[in-house]
Structure formats: structure tokens, C-alpha cells
Amino acid sequence: MAQEKEKESNKPNKDVVIEVRDVVVGFGDHIVLDHVDLDVYRGEILGFVGGSGAGKSVLLRTIIGLMPKRDGKIAVLGTDMAAVTDAERRAIERRWGVLFQQGALFSSLTVKENLQFPVREYLDLSQKLLDEMAVAKLGMVGLEPSVCEKFPAEL
């Protein structure tokens, strides 16, 4: 009982802002996350350390919805992310910030989709204008329009 109270007193606040329960994620037959549980509390700073391929990025990408989970539950700010509408998801996503190592692109999106992502989040522009903007940005850095349809790993 004393150990439980000590654990509670070490938590910045009892508010759980990210709750991961029994989450399973894999690629084909390879399971990367096998029934993972995690709580992140309001005000807490958390770092993940581990070898390459241990599942650090997979866990974070799954929490923010870039990778699908096979099983389990992920709740952010008390909301089950599997049960939200698109509008509810966007409202929650506007409350977090994500910075990938070395400013990397989203590996699951094409170059064009990566370029359009931040603009699409905040502006209501036509697809035609978004496509023209992507081609223009590629041209600014000396890349051909054909790069638009490639994935980051293909660059």
C-alpha cells in the first residue's frame, strides 16, 4: 500500500491524457507491439529509449493514428480514438504537436500528400490548388513534378 501511494505521488497529475491498453501492432506475421499498456499523465514528460526496430516509432505512430492497431484501445484526452468521428478526431489532433526525428516525412503518405498535409489541416482549398501548390514547392527545391506520387522511401 505504501508503494502504491509513493507511485501516485510521483505522477505530476492523476489526469491520464494518453491511455494505451492491450495494443497489438504488426506487419504481416511480425508482431512489433504485443499487448502494450501505457499511461501518460498531464504534465508528464516521457521519453522512449530502445534499439532500432524495438517499436518506439510504431507505438507513437499508432497512438497518433498513422498506423493501424490489430487489437487494443487507445484513448486520448479520455476519448476512445477508434470511436470518434472525423470532426472529433481533428479537434483532438489540433491539441497535440508532433515533431519527427530530423523533420522526416510521413512514410505512409506520398510526397504530395506530405506537402499538402499542414495546409489541408488549416485552410479550405480546392484539390486543384493543393496539387498546384505541391508542384510549385517541389520546383522551388529543384525537384520534378513526377516526385509528387512517390513515397519518402522512394526518394
XYZ file of N, CA, C and O in Angstrom:
620
model
N 0.827 -1.201 0.000
C 0.000 0.000 0.000
C 0.865 1.256 0.000
O 0.584 2.192 -0.722
N 1.929 1.276 0.779
C 2.812 2.437 0.832
C 3.481 2.663 -0.519
O 3.660 3.801 -0.947
N 3.835 1.559 -1.223
C 4.461 1.695 -2.537
C 3.497 2.304 -3.549
O 3.888 3.099 -4.383
N 2.213 1.912 -3.482
C 1.214 2.474 -4.392
C 1.068 3.967 -4.164
O 0.976 4.742 -5.115
N 1.033 4.403 -2.906
C 0.912 5.829 -2.608
C 2.135 6.581 -3.088
O 2.039 7.686 -3.597
N 3.320 5.963 -2.958
C 4.542 6.590 -3.429
C 4.504 6.755 -4.943
O 4.854 7.796 -5.476
N 4.022 5.720 -5.657
C 3.904 5.805 -7.104
C 2.953 6.939 -7.487
O 3.203 7.702 -8.401
N 1.817 7.038 -6.795
C 0.839 8.081 -7.085
C 1.437 9.461 -6.878
O 1.200 10.382 -7.654
N 2.250 9.641 -5.833
C 2.807 10.953 -5.535
C 3.867 11.357 -6.553
O 4.180 12.531 -6.685
N 4.444 10.407 -7.281
C 5.443 10.713 -8.300
C 4.817 11.174 -9.608
O 5.508 11.647 -10.488
N 3.520 11.018 -9.778
C 2.844 11.406 -11.003
C 2.497 12.892 -10.925
O 1.938 13.351 -9.934
N 2.821 13.679 -11.978
C 2.568 15.112 -11.952
C 1.105 15.452 -11.677
O 0.804 16.420 -11.024
N 0.195 14.685 -12.210
C -1.230 14.888 -12.016
C -1.899 13.555 -12.328
O -1.436 12.820 -13.179
N -2.986 13.256 -11.677
C -3.631 11.957 -11.892
C -4.405 11.892 -13.210
O -4.868 10.840 -13.596
N -4.520 13.020 -13.926
C -5.211 13.054 -15.210
C -4.440 12.261 -16.255
O -3.329 12.630 -16.632
N -5.024 11.175 -16.757
C -4.399 10.414 -17.843
C -4.794 11.096 -19.145
O -5.971 11.211 -19.464
N -3.799 11.546 -19.917
C -4.099 12.207 -21.193
C -3.943 11.258 -22.373
O -4.570 11.452 -23.406
N -3.103 10.238 -22.226
C -2.983 9.188 -23.240
C -3.051 7.847 -22.528
O -2.279 7.591 -21.599
N -3.979 7.017 -22.958
C -4.148 5.691 -22.362
C -4.058 4.649 -23.471
O -4.818 4.690 -24.441
N -3.106 3.746 -23.333
C -2.912 2.658 -24.291
C -3.160 1.359 -23.535
O -2.520 1.110 -22.511
N -4.075 0.545 -24.016
C -4.419 -0.693 -23.348
C -4.384 -1.873 -24.308
O -5.095 -1.880 -25.317
N -3.518 -2.842 -23.983
C -3.505 -4.126 -24.678
C -3.331 -3.973 -26.199
O -3.922 -4.722 -26.967
N -2.529 -3.006 -26.622
C -2.382 -2.702 -28.046
C -1.423 -3.683 -28.722
O -0.340 -3.967 -28.226
N -1.883 -4.179 -29.870
C -1.096 -5.099 -30.699
C -0.952 -4.464 -32.080
O -1.940 -4.043 -32.678
N 0.304 -4.386 -32.562
C 0.581 -3.845 -33.895
C 1.611 -4.754 -34.548
O 2.562 -5.200 -33.896
N 1.399 -5.020 -35.830
C 2.353 -5.864 -36.533
C 2.361 -5.591 -38.016
O 1.511 -4.868 -38.537
N 3.357 -6.175 -38.667
C 3.493 -6.106 -40.120
C 3.516 -7.539 -40.615
O 4.457 -8.276 -40.322
N 2.484 -7.935 -41.327
C 2.397 -9.328 -41.761
C 2.368 -10.244 -40.546
O 1.579 -10.052 -39.630
N 3.258 -11.227 -40.517
C 3.326 -12.163 -39.394
C 4.177 -11.648 -38.240
O 4.229 -12.261 -37.182
N 4.866 -10.533 -38.442
C 5.779 -9.998 -37.426
C 5.042 -9.048 -36.485
O 4.559 -7.997 -36.901
N 4.931 -9.425 -35.220
C 4.303 -8.580 -34.203
C 5.365 -7.645 -33.632
O 6.390 -8.090 -33.122
N 5.114 -6.338 -33.699
C 6.053 -5.341 -33.194
C 5.670 -4.937 -31.774
O 6.516 -4.851 -30.887
N 4.393 -4.681 -31.544
C 3.886 -4.356 -30.215
C 2.925 -5.464 -29.806
O 1.948 -5.724 -30.495
N 3.208 -6.091 -28.688
C 2.446 -7.262 -28.259
C 1.770 -6.986 -26.925
O 2.379 -7.120 -25.866
N 0.523 -6.513 -26.974
C -0.293 -6.237 -25.786
C 0.357 -5.192 -24.880
O 0.577 -5.416 -23.690
N 0.647 -4.025 -25.467
C 1.317 -2.931 -24.756
C 0.299 -2.112 -23.970
O -0.785 -1.806 -24.471
N 0.671 -1.740 -22.738
C -0.099 -0.829 -21.893
C 0.770 0.375 -21.575
O 1.978 0.236 -21.348
N 0.163 1.565 -21.566
C 0.893 2.782 -21.251
C -0.092 3.845 -20.794
O -1.172 3.982 -21.368
N 0.284 4.596 -19.771
C -0.457 5.784 -19.354
C 0.502 6.959 -19.388
O 1.627 6.862 -18.887
N 0.058 8.059 -19.974
C 0.814 9.305 -19.930
C -0.072 10.304 -19.209
O -1.233 10.507 -19.583
N 0.492 10.922 -18.170
C -0.265 11.820 -17.304
C -0.034 13.275 -17.683
O 1.041 13.638 -18.168
N -1.040 14.088 -17.440
C -0.942 15.529 -17.699
C 0.307 16.080 -17.007
O 0.558 15.808 -15.845
N 1.105 16.815 -17.745
C 2.310 17.432 -17.197
C 3.531 16.531 -17.205
O 4.630 16.972 -16.911
N 3.350 15.277 -17.556
C 4.461 14.326 -17.558
C 5.260 14.453 -18.853
O 4.708 14.676 -19.927
N 6.555 14.313 -18.737
C 7.436 14.257 -19.908
C 7.957 12.838 -19.982
O 8.494 12.314 -19.006
N 7.789 12.217 -21.133
C 8.117 10.803 -21.285
C 9.018 10.618 -22.490
O 8.771 11.184 -23.554
N 10.069 9.847 -22.329
C 10.954 9.521 -23.440
C 10.988 8.023 -23.646
O 10.858 7.260 -22.700
N 11.135 7.609 -24.892
C 11.248 6.194 -25.219
C 12.671 5.914 -25.659
O 13.194 6.607 -26.533
N 13.273 4.906 -25.068
C 14.640 4.526 -25.406
C 14.640 3.045 -25.752
O 14.008 2.237 -25.058
N 15.324 2.685 -26.814
C 15.418 1.282 -27.192
C 16.147 1.149 -28.509
O 16.347 2.133 -29.224
N 16.501 -0.051 -28.815
C 17.226 -0.329 -30.042
C 16.381 -0.126 -31.275
O 15.148 -0.032 -31.201
N 17.058 -0.073 -32.405
C 16.378 0.052 -33.681
C 15.446 -1.142 -33.881
O 15.829 -2.285 -33.645
N 14.206 -0.867 -34.260
C 13.240 -1.933 -34.503
C 12.501 -2.399 -33.264
O 11.718 -3.345 -33.321
N 12.729 -1.731 -32.124
C 12.081 -2.149 -30.881
C 10.609 -1.752 -30.810
O 9.868 -2.287 -29.998
N 10.185 -0.803 -31.649
C 8.779 -0.421 -31.682
C 8.473 0.966 -31.156
O 7.305 1.335 -31.025
N 9.485 1.771 -30.886
C 9.262 3.126 -30.356
C 8.429 3.962 -31.325
O 7.396 4.514 -30.950
N 8.878 4.051 -32.564
C 8.165 4.849 -33.566
C 6.819 4.231 -33.907
O 5.843 4.945 -34.130
N 6.763 2.916 -33.937
C 5.498 2.231 -34.227
C 4.460 2.588 -33.163
O 3.300 2.887 -33.484
N 4.862 2.592 -31.900
C 3.935 2.950 -30.821
C 3.436 4.381 -30.998
O 2.225 4.639 -30.953
N 4.345 5.315 -31.213
C 3.941 6.712 -31.351
C 3.076 6.927 -32.585
O 2.068 7.634 -32.532
N 3.429 6.303 -33.695
C 2.631 6.450 -34.915
C 1.244 5.824 -34.747
O 0.267 6.305 -35.325
N 1.159 4.764 -33.966
C -0.135 4.131 -33.716
C -0.996 5.025 -32.824
O -2.186 5.208 -33.075
N -0.386 5.612 -31.807
C -1.126 6.498 -30.906
C -1.725 7.677 -31.683
O -2.884 8.041 -31.473
N -0.953 8.262 -32.604
C -1.466 9.439 -33.323
C -2.273 9.074 -34.572
O -2.741 9.951 -35.284
N -2.445 7.773 -34.825
C -3.347 7.341 -35.885
C -2.731 7.170 -37.254
O -3.453 7.014 -38.240
N -1.397 7.171 -37.347
C -0.763 6.976 -38.645
C -0.602 5.502 -38.994
O -0.376 5.166 -40.150
N -0.683 4.653 -37.988
C -0.580 3.206 -38.208
C -1.770 2.532 -37.538
O -2.159 2.924 -36.443
N -2.320 1.511 -38.179
C -3.457 0.807 -37.565
C -2.988 -0.188 -36.505
O -1.900 -0.755 -36.597
N -3.812 -0.378 -35.502
C -3.542 -1.407 -34.488
C -4.388 -2.624 -34.832
O -5.447 -2.505 -35.443
N -3.909 -3.775 -34.432
C -4.674 -5.008 -34.650
C -5.666 -5.238 -33.520
O -6.703 -5.857 -33.713
N -5.295 -4.780 -32.348
C -6.136 -5.018 -31.179
C -5.809 -3.975 -30.128
O -4.779 -3.299 -30.202
N -6.682 -3.846 -29.153
C -6.436 -2.952 -28.043
C -7.197 -1.655 -28.167
O -8.023 -1.458 -29.058
N -6.899 -0.751 -27.229
C -7.612 0.523 -27.144
C -6.606 1.650 -26.942
O -5.660 1.521 -26.171
N -6.854 2.763 -27.628
C -6.075 3.977 -27.432
C -7.065 5.100 -27.177
O -7.968 5.346 -27.988
N -6.901 5.762 -26.037
C -7.741 6.908 -25.695
C -6.841 8.117 -25.499
O -5.790 8.028 -24.872
N -7.263 9.229 -26.061
C -6.545 10.488 -25.904
C -7.527 11.491 -25.301
O -8.643 11.653 -25.811
N -7.110 12.118 -24.214
C -7.949 13.082 -23.503
C -9.305 12.470 -23.161
O -10.339 13.114 -23.272
N -9.277 11.190 -22.785
C -10.489 10.491 -22.358
C -11.379 10.005 -23.485
O -12.457 9.475 -23.233
N -10.946 10.162 -24.726
C -11.760 9.783 -25.884
C -11.154 8.587 -26.591
O -9.985 8.615 -26.974
N -11.951 7.533 -26.770
C -11.514 6.343 -27.499
C -11.341 6.731 -28.964
O -12.305 7.066 -29.649
N -10.103 6.675 -29.445
C -9.806 7.148 -30.796
C -10.424 6.265 -31.883
O -10.561 6.709 -33.021
N -10.817 5.049 -31.553
C -11.447 4.169 -32.542
C -12.930 4.483 -32.705
O -13.562 4.020 -33.652
N -13.480 5.288 -31.796
C -14.921 5.540 -31.812
C -15.267 6.998 -32.120
O -16.389 7.420 -31.897
N -14.309 7.773 -32.653
C -14.557 9.187 -32.890
C -14.967 9.450 -34.331
O -14.619 8.697 -35.238
N -15.690 10.521 -34.520
C -15.999 10.991 -35.874
C -14.765 11.714 -36.408
O -13.849 12.038 -35.650
N -14.754 11.981 -37.699
C -13.635 12.722 -38.289
C -13.483 14.092 -37.630
O -12.369 14.535 -37.364
N -14.600 14.762 -37.365
C -14.551 16.095 -36.741
C -13.988 16.010 -35.323
O -13.183 16.857 -34.921
N -14.394 14.992 -34.570
C -13.868 14.819 -33.209
C -12.368 14.517 -33.246
O -11.605 15.031 -32.430
N -11.955 13.691 -34.202
C -10.534 13.366 -34.332
C -9.723 14.628 -34.629
O -8.694 14.871 -34.025
N -10.201 15.434 -35.567
C -9.485 16.663 -35.908
C -9.393 17.600 -34.710
O -8.353 18.235 -34.490
N -10.456 17.695 -33.926
C -10.440 18.568 -32.735
C -9.393 18.098 -31.731
O -8.670 18.915 -31.146
N -9.276 16.800 -31.547
C -8.269 16.258 -30.623
C -6.872 16.455 -31.203
O -5.950 16.867 -30.498
N -6.701 16.192 -32.477
C -5.385 16.321 -33.118
C -4.865 17.756 -33.079
O -3.655 17.977 -33.047
N -5.761 18.724 -33.075
C -5.325 20.125 -33.000
C -4.740 20.460 -31.629
O -4.124 21.500 -31.460
N -4.920 19.574 -30.662
C -4.418 19.823 -29.308
C -3.043 19.212 -29.073
O -2.492 19.349 -27.997
N -2.496 18.502 -30.059
C -1.156 17.949 -29.875
C -0.238 18.415 -30.996
O -0.689 18.862 -32.044
N 1.039 18.324 -30.740
C 2.045 18.637 -31.742
C 2.958 17.439 -31.894
O 3.254 16.761 -30.917
N 3.384 17.177 -33.097
C 4.257 16.040 -33.362
C 5.442 16.539 -34.170
O 5.266 17.233 -35.170
N 6.630 16.187 -33.717
C 7.845 16.507 -34.458
C 8.633 15.223 -34.611
O 9.033 14.612 -33.615
N 8.811 14.783 -35.851
C 9.526 13.550 -36.095
C 11.022 13.814 -36.139
O 11.461 14.929 -36.422
N 11.801 12.774 -35.875
C 13.251 12.868 -35.949
C 13.669 13.504 -37.263
O 13.184 13.128 -38.320
N 14.565 14.452 -37.177
C 15.159 15.075 -38.346
C 14.110 15.598 -39.335
O 14.331 15.608 -40.537
N 12.948 16.002 -38.831
C 11.918 16.576 -39.690
C 11.443 15.643 -40.775
O 11.113 16.068 -41.874
N 11.416 14.360 -40.500
C 11.081 13.351 -41.504
C 9.662 13.522 -42.030
O 8.791 14.081 -41.376
N 9.445 13.004 -43.226
C 8.126 12.983 -43.841
C 7.329 11.801 -43.295
O 7.894 10.841 -42.793
N 6.019 11.879 -43.414
C 5.168 10.748 -43.055
C 5.409 9.647 -44.089
O 5.134 9.836 -45.275
N 5.914 8.491 -43.658
C 6.272 7.422 -44.597
C 5.065 6.807 -45.287
O 5.192 6.238 -46.364
N 3.885 6.948 -44.687
C 2.684 6.340 -45.269
C 1.968 7.264 -46.255
O 0.948 6.890 -46.813
N 2.491 8.493 -46.451
C 1.896 9.448 -47.381
C 2.859 9.699 -48.538
O 4.074 9.638 -48.365
N 2.307 10.034 -49.705
C 3.160 10.415 -50.830
C 3.796 11.775 -50.532
O 3.373 12.484 -49.608
N 4.772 12.151 -51.355
C 5.410 13.461 -51.200
C 4.354 14.562 -51.322
O 4.314 15.499 -50.520
N 3.473 14.437 -52.306
C 2.411 15.428 -52.498
C 1.531 15.521 -51.251
O 1.237 16.623 -50.780
N 1.125 14.387 -50.719
C 0.277 14.388 -49.525
C 1.010 14.988 -48.320
O 0.406 15.683 -47.503
N 2.313 14.733 -48.201
C 3.111 15.330 -47.134
C 3.140 16.848 -47.259
O 3.010 17.559 -46.260
N 3.326 17.342 -48.479
C 3.361 18.786 -48.702
C 2.001 19.428 -48.434
O 1.917 20.548 -47.931
N 0.941 18.718 -48.751
C -0.409 19.256 -48.588
C -0.925 19.144 -47.156
O -1.826 19.886 -46.762
N -0.335 18.254 -46.380
C -0.856 17.934 -45.047
C -1.071 19.165 -44.164
O -2.183 19.388 -43.679
N -0.060 19.993 -43.902
C -0.293 21.119 -42.986
C -1.271 22.147 -43.548
O -2.047 22.743 -42.814
N -1.263 22.330 -44.866
C -2.162 23.297 -45.489
C -3.605 22.802 -45.383
O -4.521 23.558 -45.049
N -3.801 21.524 -45.641
C -5.142 20.925 -45.587
C -5.745 21.024 -44.183
O -6.941 21.198 -44.018
N -4.890 20.947 -43.178
C -5.350 20.993 -41.790
C -5.950 22.346 -41.422
O -6.838 22.420 -40.592
N -5.435 23.414 -42.027
C -5.825 24.747 -41.568
C -6.540 25.615 -42.594
O -7.109 26.642 -42.244
N -6.499 25.221 -43.852
C -7.143 26.021 -44.892
C -8.113 25.170 -45.699
O -7.920 23.968 -45.836
N -9.131 25.799 -46.219
C -10.114 25.098 -47.047
C -9.834 25.455 -48.505
O -10.399 26.408 -49.039
N -8.907 24.697 -49.126
C -8.520 24.948 -50.513
C -8.968 23.791 -51.392
O -9.064 22.655 -50.936
N -9.186 24.084 -52.664
C -9.591 23.033 -53.604
C -8.429 22.065 -53.806
O -7.258 22.429 -53.629
N -8.766 20.847 -54.223
C -7.730 19.849 -54.503
C -6.813 20.340 -55.622
O -5.604 20.138 -55.579
N -7.392 21.014 -56.616
C -6.600 21.537 -57.731
C -5.545 22.517 -57.219
O -4.371 22.450 -57.606
N -5.926 23.423 -56.341
C -4.986 24.403 -55.805
C -3.925 23.721 -54.923
O -2.738 24.063 -54.981
N -4.350 22.725 -54.135
C -3.394 21.976 -53.313
C -2.366 21.258 -54.194
O -1.173 21.248 -53.875
N -2.835 20.672 -55.302
C -1.923 19.975 -56.218
C -0.940 20.959 -56.862
O 0.258 20.678 -56.961
N -1.436 22.122 -57.280
C -0.566 23.139 -57.880
C 0.470 23.628 -56.864
O 1.634 23.845 -57.206
N 0.056 23.808 -55.620
C 0.968 24.251 -54.572
C 2.081 23.226 -54.357
O 3.252 23.587 -54.233
N 1.730 21.938 -54.353
C 2.728 20.882 -54.153
C 3.763 20.889 -55.274
O 4.968 20.820 -55.018
N 3.308 21.004 -56.507
C 4.224 21.041 -57.659
C 5.125 22.276 -57.572
O 6.334 22.195 -57.805
N 4.553 23.409 -57.190
C 5.339 24.646 -57.066
C 6.412 24.507 -55.988
O 7.562 24.916 -56.182
N 6.058 23.920 -54.840
C 7.034 23.741 -53.756
C 8.152 22.803 -54.175
O 9.320 23.039 -53.849
N 7.815 21.752 -54.915
C 8.859 20.850 -55.408
C 9.788 21.589 -56.367
O 11.008 21.415 -56.312
N 9.216 22.409 -57.233
C 10.018 23.188 -58.165
C 10.967 24.137 -57.444
O 12.103 24.359 -57.892
N 10.543 24.678 -56.321
C 11.384 25.604 -55.547
C 12.659 24.940 -55.025
O 13.648 25.617 -54.773
N 12.604 23.632 -54.855
C 13.792 22.918 -54.359
C 14.439 22.061 -55.452
O 15.254 21.188 -55.167
N 14.046 22.323 -56.712
C 14.699 21.669 -57.836
C 14.228 20.260 -58.134
O 14.940 19.494 -58.788
N 13.030 19.892 -57.701
C 12.506 18.548 -57.981
C 11.410 18.610 -59.034
O 10.663 19.582 -59.121
N 11.320 17.556 -59.810
C 10.335 17.448 -60.883
C 8.948 17.112 -60.314
O 8.833 16.464 -59.270
N 7.868 17.501 -61.020
C 6.509 17.176 -60.574
C 6.262 15.676 -60.389
O 5.434 15.282 -59.575
N 6.993 14.829 -61.122
C 6.800 13.374 -61.014
C 7.096 12.861 -59.607
O 6.639 11.785 -59.217
N 7.856 13.622 -58.827
C 8.200 13.227 -57.452
C 6.949 13.204 -56.566
O 6.890 12.493 -55.574
N 5.920 13.951 -56.965
C 4.682 14.054 -56.160
C 4.096 12.706 -55.749
O 3.626 12.561 -54.638
N 4.113 11.758 -56.651
C 3.441 10.484 -56.398
C 4.329 9.452 -55.701
O 3.888 8.344 -55.412
N 5.573 9.810 -55.429
C 6.483 8.888 -54.753
C 6.291 8.943 -53.242
O 5.824 9.948 -52.706
N 6.658 7.869 -52.590
C 6.680 7.812 -51.132
C 8.073 8.202 -50.655
O 9.051 8.053 -51.419
N 8.213 8.698 -49.439
C 9.540 9.124 -48.961
C 10.633 8.086 -49.157
O 11.762 8.443 -49.521
N 10.336 6.819 -48.962
C 11.347 5.772 -49.127
C 11.830 5.632 -50.567
O 12.873 5.059 -50.835
N 11.043 6.173 -51.511
C 11.396 6.084 -52.931
C 12.229 7.271 -53.410
O 12.652 7.299 -54.543
N 12.463 8.237 -52.544
C 13.247 9.421 -52.936
C 14.722 9.124 -52.979
O 15.245 8.334 -52.254
